[in-house]
XYZ file of C-alpha atoms in Angstrom:
625
model
C 0.000 0.000 0.000
C 2.830 2.399 -0.649
C 2.153 4.941 -3.349
C 4.483 6.130 -6.041
C 4.589 9.292 -8.068
C 2.967 9.120 -11.554
C 6.409 8.853 -13.160
C 6.975 5.460 -11.460
C 5.372 2.274 -12.762
C 3.723 0.235 -9.987
C 3.004 -3.341 -10.984
C 0.149 -4.929 -9.056
C -0.616 -8.634 -9.242
C -3.309 -10.477 -7.318
C -3.060 -13.952 -5.846
C -5.732 -16.418 -6.888
C -6.347 -17.474 -3.294
C -8.415 -15.836 -0.604
C -8.378 -16.035 3.158
C -11.659 -15.511 4.986
C -13.043 -13.862 1.861
C -10.105 -11.455 1.732
C -7.775 -11.728 -1.249
C -4.201 -10.515 -1.009
C -2.236 -8.289 -3.324
C 1.322 -9.390 -4.017
C 2.353 -5.788 -3.596
C 1.101 -3.641 -0.737
C -1.821 -1.282 -1.302
C -1.760 2.408 -0.275
C -4.594 5.011 0.816
C -7.871 5.059 2.693
C -10.893 5.696 0.511
C -12.875 7.490 3.190
C -13.507 10.999 4.458
C -10.994 13.787 5.039
C -10.451 14.251 8.754
C -10.801 17.568 10.531
C -7.692 19.620 11.208
C -5.675 18.459 14.242
C -7.449 15.076 14.279
C -5.542 11.775 14.453
C -2.310 13.759 14.349
C -0.352 10.663 15.405
C -0.675 9.414 11.805
C 2.621 9.757 9.929
C 3.272 10.381 6.246
C 6.466 8.594 5.157
C 8.476 9.681 2.125
C 10.946 6.958 1.123
C 13.669 7.641 -1.426
C 12.730 11.267 -2.177
C 9.370 10.414 -3.721
C 10.155 6.876 -4.837
C 7.635 5.483 -2.348
C 5.051 6.835 0.051
C 3.615 5.073 3.097
C 1.739 5.883 6.284
C 2.472 5.022 9.890
C 1.633 6.003 13.449
C 3.581 7.683 16.221
C 3.607 5.310 19.227
C 6.273 7.188 21.173
C 7.757 10.671 20.888
C 10.620 9.279 18.764
C 9.218 6.058 17.237
C 6.817 5.323 14.377
C 5.334 1.896 13.712
C 4.614 0.985 10.101
C 4.829 -1.867 7.581
C 8.153 -3.535 6.828
C 7.122 -3.912 3.182
C 7.482 -0.134 2.785
C 11.268 -0.605 2.986
C 11.658 -3.899 1.108
C 13.628 -3.955 -2.145
C 10.741 -5.771 -3.840
C 7.555 -5.922 -1.734
C 6.087 -8.388 -4.240
C 8.591 -11.046 -3.172
C 8.598 -10.443 0.592
C 9.189 -7.814 3.210
C 12.311 -9.037 4.991
C 14.549 -6.032 5.674
C 17.765 -5.483 7.604
C 17.855 -3.699 10.941
C 19.657 -0.376 11.024
C 19.506 2.767 8.929
C 17.027 2.631 6.011
C 18.606 1.965 2.627
C 16.784 4.939 1.082
C 16.527 8.374 2.688
C 13.256 8.439 4.604
C 11.403 11.322 6.225
C 8.304 11.294 8.412
C 5.783 14.117 8.571
C 3.770 13.961 11.799
C 1.114 16.230 13.280
C 0.136 17.695 9.904
C -3.407 16.702 8.930
C -3.178 19.052 5.957
C 0.145 18.432 4.206
C 0.083 21.894 2.648
C 0.315 23.448 6.124
C 3.251 24.004 8.451
C 2.046 22.357 11.660
C 3.707 19.317 13.206
C 7.229 18.205 12.403
C 9.259 16.630 9.606
C 12.017 14.314 10.804
C 14.463 11.881 9.241
C 14.063 8.172 9.976
C 17.488 7.039 11.234
C 16.894 3.434 12.336
C 14.650 0.484 11.474
C 13.882 -2.396 13.850
C 11.945 -5.043 11.866
C 9.705 -7.737 13.314
C 10.701 -11.067 11.770
C 7.346 -12.877 11.793
C 5.088 -10.254 10.196
C 4.924 -7.183 7.960
C 5.959 -4.723 10.661
C 8.824 -2.394 11.510
C 9.598 0.191 14.172
C 11.183 3.351 12.755
C 13.193 5.666 15.008
C 13.157 9.382 14.267
C 16.214 11.631 14.463
C 14.560 13.728 17.173
C 11.434 13.533 19.346
C 8.168 14.992 18.066
C 6.823 17.611 20.502
C 3.153 18.470 21.037
C 1.758 15.335 19.365
C 0.249 12.651 21.580
C 1.369 9.176 20.477
C -1.234 6.519 19.734
C -1.611 4.173 22.697
C -0.802 0.499 22.205
C -3.633 -1.983 22.556
C -3.028 -5.510 23.823
C -6.563 -6.931 23.650
C -7.007 -9.172 20.612
C -9.341 -7.915 17.879
C -12.667 -9.738 17.634
C -14.596 -10.738 14.547
C -17.237 -8.089 13.908
C -15.344 -5.395 15.816
C -15.199 -1.920 14.274
C -11.812 -0.257 13.785
C -10.933 3.179 12.441
C -8.228 3.260 9.737
C -6.266 6.337 8.669
C -3.762 7.015 5.915
C -2.339 9.501 3.444
C -2.730 7.271 0.369
C -4.830 7.604 -2.770
C -8.522 8.350 -2.545
C -11.262 7.543 -5.043
C -10.453 10.654 -7.083
C -6.923 11.762 -6.098
C -3.569 10.211 -6.936
C -1.559 12.085 -4.285
C -3.950 13.697 -1.774
C -2.703 16.378 0.572
C -4.985 15.530 3.487
C -5.308 12.662 5.941
C -8.306 10.401 5.357
C -10.128 7.994 7.683
C -12.837 5.342 7.441
C -14.464 2.678 9.599
C -13.677 -0.989 8.886
C -15.097 -4.221 10.208
C -12.955 -7.150 11.320
C -13.916 -10.173 9.197
C -11.299 -12.683 10.341
C -8.557 -13.010 12.963
C -5.355 -15.034 12.403
C -2.202 -15.409 14.497
C -0.424 -12.377 13.039
C -3.045 -10.644 10.894
C -6.685 -9.677 10.519
C -8.963 -9.398 7.504
C -11.060 -6.218 7.283
C -13.583 -4.559 4.952
C -15.009 -1.042 4.896
C -18.324 -0.328 6.626
C -19.521 2.695 4.634
C -22.447 2.159 2.204
C -20.219 2.628 -0.843
C -17.478 0.466 0.691
C -14.413 2.207 2.062
C -11.126 0.817 0.784
C -7.398 0.889 1.500
C -5.194 2.183 -1.312
C -1.576 2.773 -2.269
C 0.076 5.153 0.175
C -1.804 3.722 3.170
C 0.637 0.872 3.822
C 1.668 0.955 7.479
C -1.168 3.245 8.516
C -2.940 2.474 11.803
C -6.128 0.525 12.487
C -7.272 1.469 15.974
C -10.236 0.968 18.289
C -12.079 3.617 20.258
C -12.480 2.946 23.987
C -13.717 4.921 26.974
C -10.092 5.684 27.771
C -9.192 6.884 24.262
C -7.726 5.237 21.151
C -5.714 1.983 20.988
C -3.589 0.708 18.108
C -4.661 -2.795 17.029
C -3.048 -3.338 13.622
C -1.289 -1.661 10.684
C -2.235 -1.725 7.007
C -0.411 -4.393 5.017
C -2.157 -5.567 1.792
C -5.388 -4.830 -0.049
C -7.339 -5.404 -3.264
C -7.458 -1.595 -3.709
C -11.058 -1.586 -4.861
C -12.447 1.938 -5.136
C -9.002 3.525 -5.319
C -8.127 6.057 -7.994
C -7.022 4.419 -11.279
C -8.015 0.925 -10.061
C -10.621 -1.155 -11.927
C -10.820 -3.655 -9.059
C -14.158 -3.879 -7.219
C -13.058 -5.983 -4.245
C -12.263 -3.897 -1.162
C -11.007 -6.392 1.407
C -7.665 -5.839 3.097
C -5.231 -7.635 5.381
C -3.701 -5.808 8.344
C -0.811 -6.858 10.581
C -1.668 -7.365 14.264
C 0.280 -5.523 16.976
C -1.883 -6.316 20.036
C -0.021 -9.575 20.775
C 3.542 -8.192 20.642
C 3.317 -5.361 23.169
C 6.432 -6.551 25.112
C 8.512 -6.587 21.912
C 7.374 -3.044 21.118
C 8.197 -1.957 24.668
C 11.657 -3.526 24.365
C 12.281 -1.556 21.181
C 11.049 1.674 22.784
C 13.226 1.040 25.830
C 16.452 0.545 23.892
C 16.887 3.429 21.462
C 20.629 2.969 21.790
C 22.561 0.137 20.211
C 23.516 -1.662 23.412
C 22.077 -4.374 25.629
C 23.196 -3.526 29.143
C 23.750 -5.503 32.360
C 25.652 -4.963 35.588
C 27.541 -7.113 38.115
C 30.915 -7.303 39.874
C 32.739 -8.951 36.992
C 36.285 -8.375 38.318
C 35.584 -9.244 41.978
C 36.745 -5.935 43.486
C 33.518 -5.344 45.417
C 32.203 -2.701 43.039
C 29.749 -3.490 40.271
C 30.696 -2.916 36.653
C 28.713 -2.314 33.484
C 28.769 -4.572 30.445
C 27.341 -3.668 27.047
C 26.628 -6.040 24.181
C 27.109 -3.549 21.400
C 25.567 -3.748 17.937
C 28.025 -3.069 15.107
C 25.375 -3.742 12.461
C 25.956 -5.620 9.222
C 29.412 -6.164 7.766
C 30.178 -5.663 4.086
C 29.922 -9.405 3.489
C 26.486 -9.560 5.125
C 27.435 -10.844 8.608
C 25.912 -9.530 11.841
C 28.669 -8.053 14.017
C 28.600 -7.468 17.779
C 31.072 -6.694 20.541
C 31.135 -6.924 24.311
C 32.283 -3.790 26.150
C 33.181 -3.659 29.849
C 33.152 -0.487 31.963
C 34.964 -1.229 35.245
C 33.363 0.397 38.247
C 35.325 2.796 40.466
C 34.279 4.645 43.608
C 33.534 7.735 41.525
C 32.177 6.297 38.304
C 33.396 4.019 35.535
C 36.604 3.587 33.611
C 36.520 4.008 29.854
C 34.976 0.963 28.129
C 37.251 -1.776 26.842
C 36.329 -4.455 24.326
C 36.495 -7.891 25.966
C 34.968 -9.875 23.074
C 34.255 -9.334 19.416
C 32.237 -11.606 17.121
C 35.027 -11.280 14.537
C 34.440 -13.473 11.495
C 31.470 -15.195 13.174
C 28.007 -13.742 12.727
C 26.296 -12.651 15.953
C 22.901 -10.990 15.719
C 22.401 -8.359 18.438
C 18.688 -8.184 17.609
C 18.380 -11.919 18.361
C 19.992 -11.653 21.828
C 18.488 -11.378 25.326
C 21.112 -10.750 28.005
C 21.382 -11.499 31.736
C 24.117 -12.170 34.314
C 24.979 -14.682 37.049
C 27.600 -17.072 38.401
C 26.417 -20.056 36.368
C 29.437 -22.289 37.097
C 29.781 -21.414 40.796
C 33.431 -20.308 40.564
C 32.810 -16.941 42.225
C 33.115 -14.961 38.992
C 30.101 -13.491 37.224
C 29.220 -14.792 33.763
C 26.885 -13.635 31.015
C 24.030 -15.616 29.500
C 22.389 -14.881 26.165
C 19.150 -16.449 24.970
C 19.603 -16.476 21.202
C 17.008 -16.566 18.428
C 17.720 -18.665 15.325
C 14.272 -17.972 13.894
C 12.198 -20.664 12.226
C 13.694 -23.992 11.205
C 14.156 -24.695 7.500
C 10.929 -26.681 7.342
C 9.066 -23.775 8.933
C 7.551 -25.990 11.609
C 9.544 -25.025 14.704
C 11.008 -22.004 16.490
C 14.735 -22.556 17.089
C 16.414 -21.052 20.181
C 19.795 -21.524 21.895
C 21.453 -20.517 25.154
C 25.032 -19.240 25.213
C 27.327 -18.512 28.178
C 30.220 -16.025 28.270
C 32.193 -17.363 31.263
C 33.800 -14.660 33.385
C 37.570 -14.761 33.843
C 37.784 -11.960 36.393
C 39.277 -9.642 33.805
C 36.954 -10.315 30.895
C 35.082 -13.209 29.342
C 35.848 -16.401 27.487
C 34.399 -16.874 24.006
C 30.689 -17.774 24.196
C 29.820 -21.447 24.545
C 26.431 -22.919 23.669
C 25.054 -24.798 26.694
C 21.555 -25.574 25.429
C 19.694 -25.839 22.131
C 15.952 -26.292 21.660
C 16.765 -29.052 19.119
C 13.692 -30.920 17.958
C 11.492 -29.010 20.387
C 9.999 -25.681 19.367
C 11.009 -22.794 21.630
C 9.770 -19.327 20.746
C 12.359 -16.656 21.609
C 9.773 -13.920 21.043
C 7.556 -15.558 23.695
C 10.333 -15.627 26.328
C 11.062 -13.147 29.125
C 14.452 -13.962 30.670
C 15.702 -13.462 34.246
C 18.451 -14.958 36.427
C 18.815 -15.877 40.095
C 19.827 -18.586 42.538
C 16.334 -20.003 42.832
C 17.301 -23.189 44.706
C 19.913 -21.559 46.963
C 22.790 -23.877 45.946
C 25.213 -21.063 45.084
C 24.930 -21.472 41.315
C 22.824 -19.116 39.230
C 19.794 -20.481 37.414
C 17.708 -19.001 34.609
C 13.975 -18.393 34.573
C 11.818 -17.853 31.504
C 8.259 -16.578 31.649
C 6.791 -18.153 28.521
C 3.812 -17.108 26.424
C 1.563 -19.847 25.003
C -0.874 -17.294 23.606
C -4.611 -17.765 23.812
C -6.153 -21.070 24.833
C -7.963 -23.095 22.166
C -11.338 -21.761 23.260
C -10.016 -18.198 22.969
C -11.141 -17.339 26.496
C -7.844 -17.265 28.422
C -4.240 -16.139 28.135
C -1.929 -19.098 28.785
C 1.489 -18.533 30.428
C 4.134 -20.830 31.925
C 7.309 -20.523 33.998
C 10.399 -22.572 33.077
C 13.692 -22.956 34.975
C 17.152 -23.811 33.589
C 18.963 -24.993 36.749
C 22.701 -24.296 36.984
C 24.889 -27.416 37.290
C 28.316 -25.809 37.661
C 29.257 -26.865 34.121
C 26.246 -25.489 32.335
C 22.511 -25.591 32.718
C 20.047 -28.451 32.872
C 17.308 -28.751 30.266
C 14.422 -26.393 31.079
C 11.762 -27.648 33.480
C 8.300 -26.152 33.799
C 7.646 -25.150 37.426
C 4.365 -23.239 37.037
C 1.502 -23.027 34.575
C -1.362 -20.532 34.624
C -3.734 -23.478 34.056
C -7.379 -22.503 34.274
C -6.486 -18.964 35.306
C -5.853 -16.365 32.627
C -2.390 -14.817 32.831
C -1.465 -12.300 30.151
C 2.233 -12.548 29.271
C 1.929 -9.359 27.228
C 0.871 -7.526 30.399
C 3.821 -8.841 32.471
C 7.224 -7.328 33.263
C 9.512 -9.850 34.956
C 12.305 -9.278 37.478
C 14.056 -11.194 40.289
C 15.313 -10.725 43.843
C 15.416 -12.248 47.307
C 12.363 -10.325 48.431
C 11.845 -12.216 51.706
C 15.548 -12.479 52.629
C 15.617 -16.300 52.912
C 18.634 -16.792 50.629
C 16.662 -18.027 47.627
C 15.797 -15.810 44.676
C 12.132 -15.054 44.026
C 10.355 -13.674 40.976
C 8.246 -10.529 40.710
C 5.912 -9.428 37.931
C 4.561 -5.921 37.412
C 1.191 -6.645 35.820
C -0.950 -4.409 33.632
C -4.732 -4.473 34.002
C -5.146 -1.724 31.433
C -7.618 1.104 31.760
C -10.418 1.052 34.306
C -13.931 2.233 33.509
C -13.154 5.742 34.748
C -10.009 6.039 32.597
C -7.364 5.176 35.227
C -4.402 2.927 34.511
C -4.384 -0.063 36.864
C -1.228 -2.042 37.687
C -0.358 -4.649 40.301
C 2.692 -6.430 41.670
C 2.769 -10.230 41.951
C 5.450 -12.377 43.613
C 6.405 -16.014 42.914
C 8.213 -17.034 46.146
C 10.902 -19.695 45.731
C 10.539 -22.909 47.756
C 13.992 -24.230 46.807
C 12.648 -26.827 44.386
C 9.999 -24.707 42.698
C 7.801 -21.700 43.322
C 4.646 -21.010 45.261
C 1.634 -19.866 43.274
C 1.870 -16.144 42.500
C 0.286 -13.804 45.042
C -0.611 -10.169 44.628
C 1.371 -7.992 47.036
C 0.385 -4.527 45.738
C -2.345 -2.987 43.602
C -2.531 0.594 42.354
C -6.267 0.526 43.245
C -7.761 4.030 43.092
C -4.409 5.538 42.058
C -3.512 5.537 38.386
C -0.284 3.668 37.577
C 0.715 3.364 33.932
C 2.447 0.032 33.254
C 3.588 1.218 29.821
C 5.387 4.153 31.485
C 7.315 1.911 33.918
C 10.852 0.507 33.653
C 11.398 -2.059 36.384
C 14.548 -3.182 38.208
C 15.556 -4.533 41.626
C 18.223 -4.180 44.323
C 18.757 -3.913 48.058
C 18.612 -0.141 48.062
C 18.479 0.320 51.848
C 20.957 -2.451 52.719
C 18.600 -4.460 54.955
C 19.181 -7.811 53.220
C 15.862 -7.844 51.365
C 15.494 -6.923 47.700
C 13.456 -3.841 46.822
C 11.947 -2.677 43.522
C 12.654 0.508 41.584
C 10.603 1.971 38.752
C 11.776 4.716 36.416
C 8.480 6.361 35.495
C 7.567 8.383 32.417
C 5.240 11.356 32.870
C 5.548 12.323 29.212
C 6.004 15.882 28.060
C 5.398 18.795 30.392
C 2.323 20.946 29.776
C 4.354 23.526 27.890
C 5.779 20.770 25.648
C 9.354 21.864 26.326
C 10.625 19.136 28.650
C 10.494 15.373 29.208
C 9.269 14.619 32.744
C 10.566 11.499 34.573
C 10.418 10.221 38.153
C 11.973 7.442 40.242
C 9.832 5.340 42.595
C 10.850 2.716 45.174
C 8.821 -0.254 46.490
C 10.646 -1.205 49.723
C 10.437 -4.874 50.688
C 8.901 -5.761 54.060
C 9.871 -9.431 53.846
C 6.271 -10.469 53.287
C 5.418 -7.948 50.604
C 6.199 -4.361 49.679
C 5.416 -0.959 51.079
C 3.443 1.403 48.874
C 5.685 3.028 46.256
C 7.286 6.344 47.151
C 8.889 8.854 44.822
C 12.582 9.404 45.595
C 13.523 11.609 42.627
C 11.820 13.831 40.063
C 13.413 15.432 37.009
C 11.469 18.630 37.894
C 12.732 21.592 35.852
C 15.348 19.458 34.094
C 14.382 17.487 30.988
C 14.948 13.726 31.313
C 13.937 11.506 28.404
C 12.587 8.184 29.726
C 12.630 6.661 26.246
C 16.351 7.368 25.963
C 17.101 5.643 29.300
C 18.263 2.061 29.806
C 18.031 1.141 33.496
C 20.206 -1.236 35.534
C 21.355 -1.609 39.158
C 24.479 -2.478 41.139
C 26.561 -1.504 44.132
C 28.756 0.732 42.037
C 30.591 2.443 44.920
C 30.966 -0.667 47.102
C 29.165 0.704 50.188
C 26.771 -2.252 50.571
C 23.723 -0.466 49.166
C 22.465 -0.935 45.615
C 22.636 2.072 43.310
C 20.975 2.763 39.977
C 22.649 3.395 36.645
C 21.114 4.720 33.444
C 22.727 4.381 30.049
C 21.381 7.478 28.321
C 21.099 7.986 24.572
C 21.497 11.540 23.286
C 20.845 10.467 19.719
C 22.800 11.280 16.582
C 24.416 14.709 16.458
C 25.001 16.982 13.503
C 28.385 15.283 13.048
C 26.641 11.927 12.511
C 27.963 10.436 15.775
C 25.722 8.884 18.421
C 26.400 10.124 21.934
C 25.842 7.835 24.929
C 26.450 8.545 28.611
C 26.204 6.657 31.902
C 24.471 8.336 34.852
C 24.328 6.972 38.409
C 21.809 7.524 41.201
C 23.743 6.626 44.379
C 21.716 5.171 47.239
C 21.958 6.857 50.640
C 19.871 4.139 52.322
C 16.454 5.799 52.208
C 16.905 8.161 49.265
C 19.111 8.612 46.203
C 21.483 11.389 45.289
C 20.663 13.389 42.181
C 21.859 11.622 39.019
C 25.492 12.253 38.128
C 27.126 11.710 34.740
C 30.071 9.348 35.259
C 30.998 8.435 31.680
C 30.298 9.554 28.135
C 31.698 8.524 24.782
C 31.788 12.230 23.907
C 34.329 13.021 26.639
């Protein structure tokens, strides 16, 4: 559904098959045949110009600096697939946002500087060169679309009588069918609204009491009713986003090109920072990555040093989930990476592996694979990873909260908990220790972390859970704990609920540590308040849930960015005792984006714990220094 200028030939072929009465175009379609929207309406809709007029698509702003759209917009040949490489777009791409009328001057035009594609569907996240002020992003929905549901669709593509319209259009569509990664839709208007070229990547969203929620993005259509099309069929296929909320949140939370973790890797009593850094694609097509170590000092961090490089081997940063622990029990901290190999060649299974970088005290040995899903299917995208000594034997284990999706009857969300127990020489095969069973547990609404919350020497699990919007428009969140028994976990119990207070799960970055030094693990949340009322600053706060041994005290705010601007989306949060005083501190790897010189600037900030409070954040390292 991308559009091209009249000078470009756009070949459209139709498949002979249909799914749920919706036929697919082999090339994407492009604009909504509907009504022009009023000025300043649906301003989150983006107009994408790809290759200086070579292609045109739509999208939606889901964060101040991120647009979600269709991967096929950036494919070399959308007719043969939409697989694209992560990183900078091949063709110069700009996004116009907040401009309902394209002939006006409202909103902002920004370059797209990075693409993060989703492998299993026609979807990509596009990062802008700078945040978009004064435009409210479209909220993410995580409730599955239902057959017969009405969605609103917007786009800047062709209309019934215009090749390149200069206004945003919208129309109501009905959901005809629901598949694992897509939905089939048709227009609801009497003359049959359609989706045309130029609308690819545009949003399909539902209206709720609390506002608007993104459900899907435009992917393919028959283009019936579109200008210069003789086709009469108006069905379309859209790509679902409701079921991949955690993946979207992960992308939003890591605008920089590093996966970050912390631990005392050199055994000097002060925690260090490690970064798995993305070098992108090599000239011969390999994925390159490197491991950087920033040694902690009493006053900050030493300059990073490279302790491993993928070299001639291909290592995909986008396929890596990172955590730390002493997996072999030798007293030195190691790194574990859950690695995604994608689908097997026969397309029947998801292939996943587990790699360990063993700590040497001064760096890390080359990674060694300690587990492979083999003939079993293990979905990396359905796995949330955490580490801890769950059985109290002195060797670190791994936990994975696993998403089974909806039950066969469609009534419940099915989730399981698996443990890879440390043996000293590796990890045992995963064992399921909990299953949501007849209860509905939404993996997409869960943020997982670990800690010894009751101080018994065994690591427990905590989940910050999202209940979504209440009837009066509040955000409701709760905290659940899986207490370790040594050979498993007790059933989860709710230890806190936001109740009448509004707590936005999507605005929360979660981590743990013993911040007051009492031997029990506490929780910290870096919280996003969005833009200030004047639109000039990003507003962020830091909240602490102190452990009582049997639960947690109500959260209390220990820091607020106040008159300073602090961009939550540019912050990657981790914890450690960085100054060696016995109390856990916080560190934020902060992304300043790409400067006018083309270089990306990154800095490390620390919030030092005083026992009950935290000192104001202090910059302790920057690659610009």
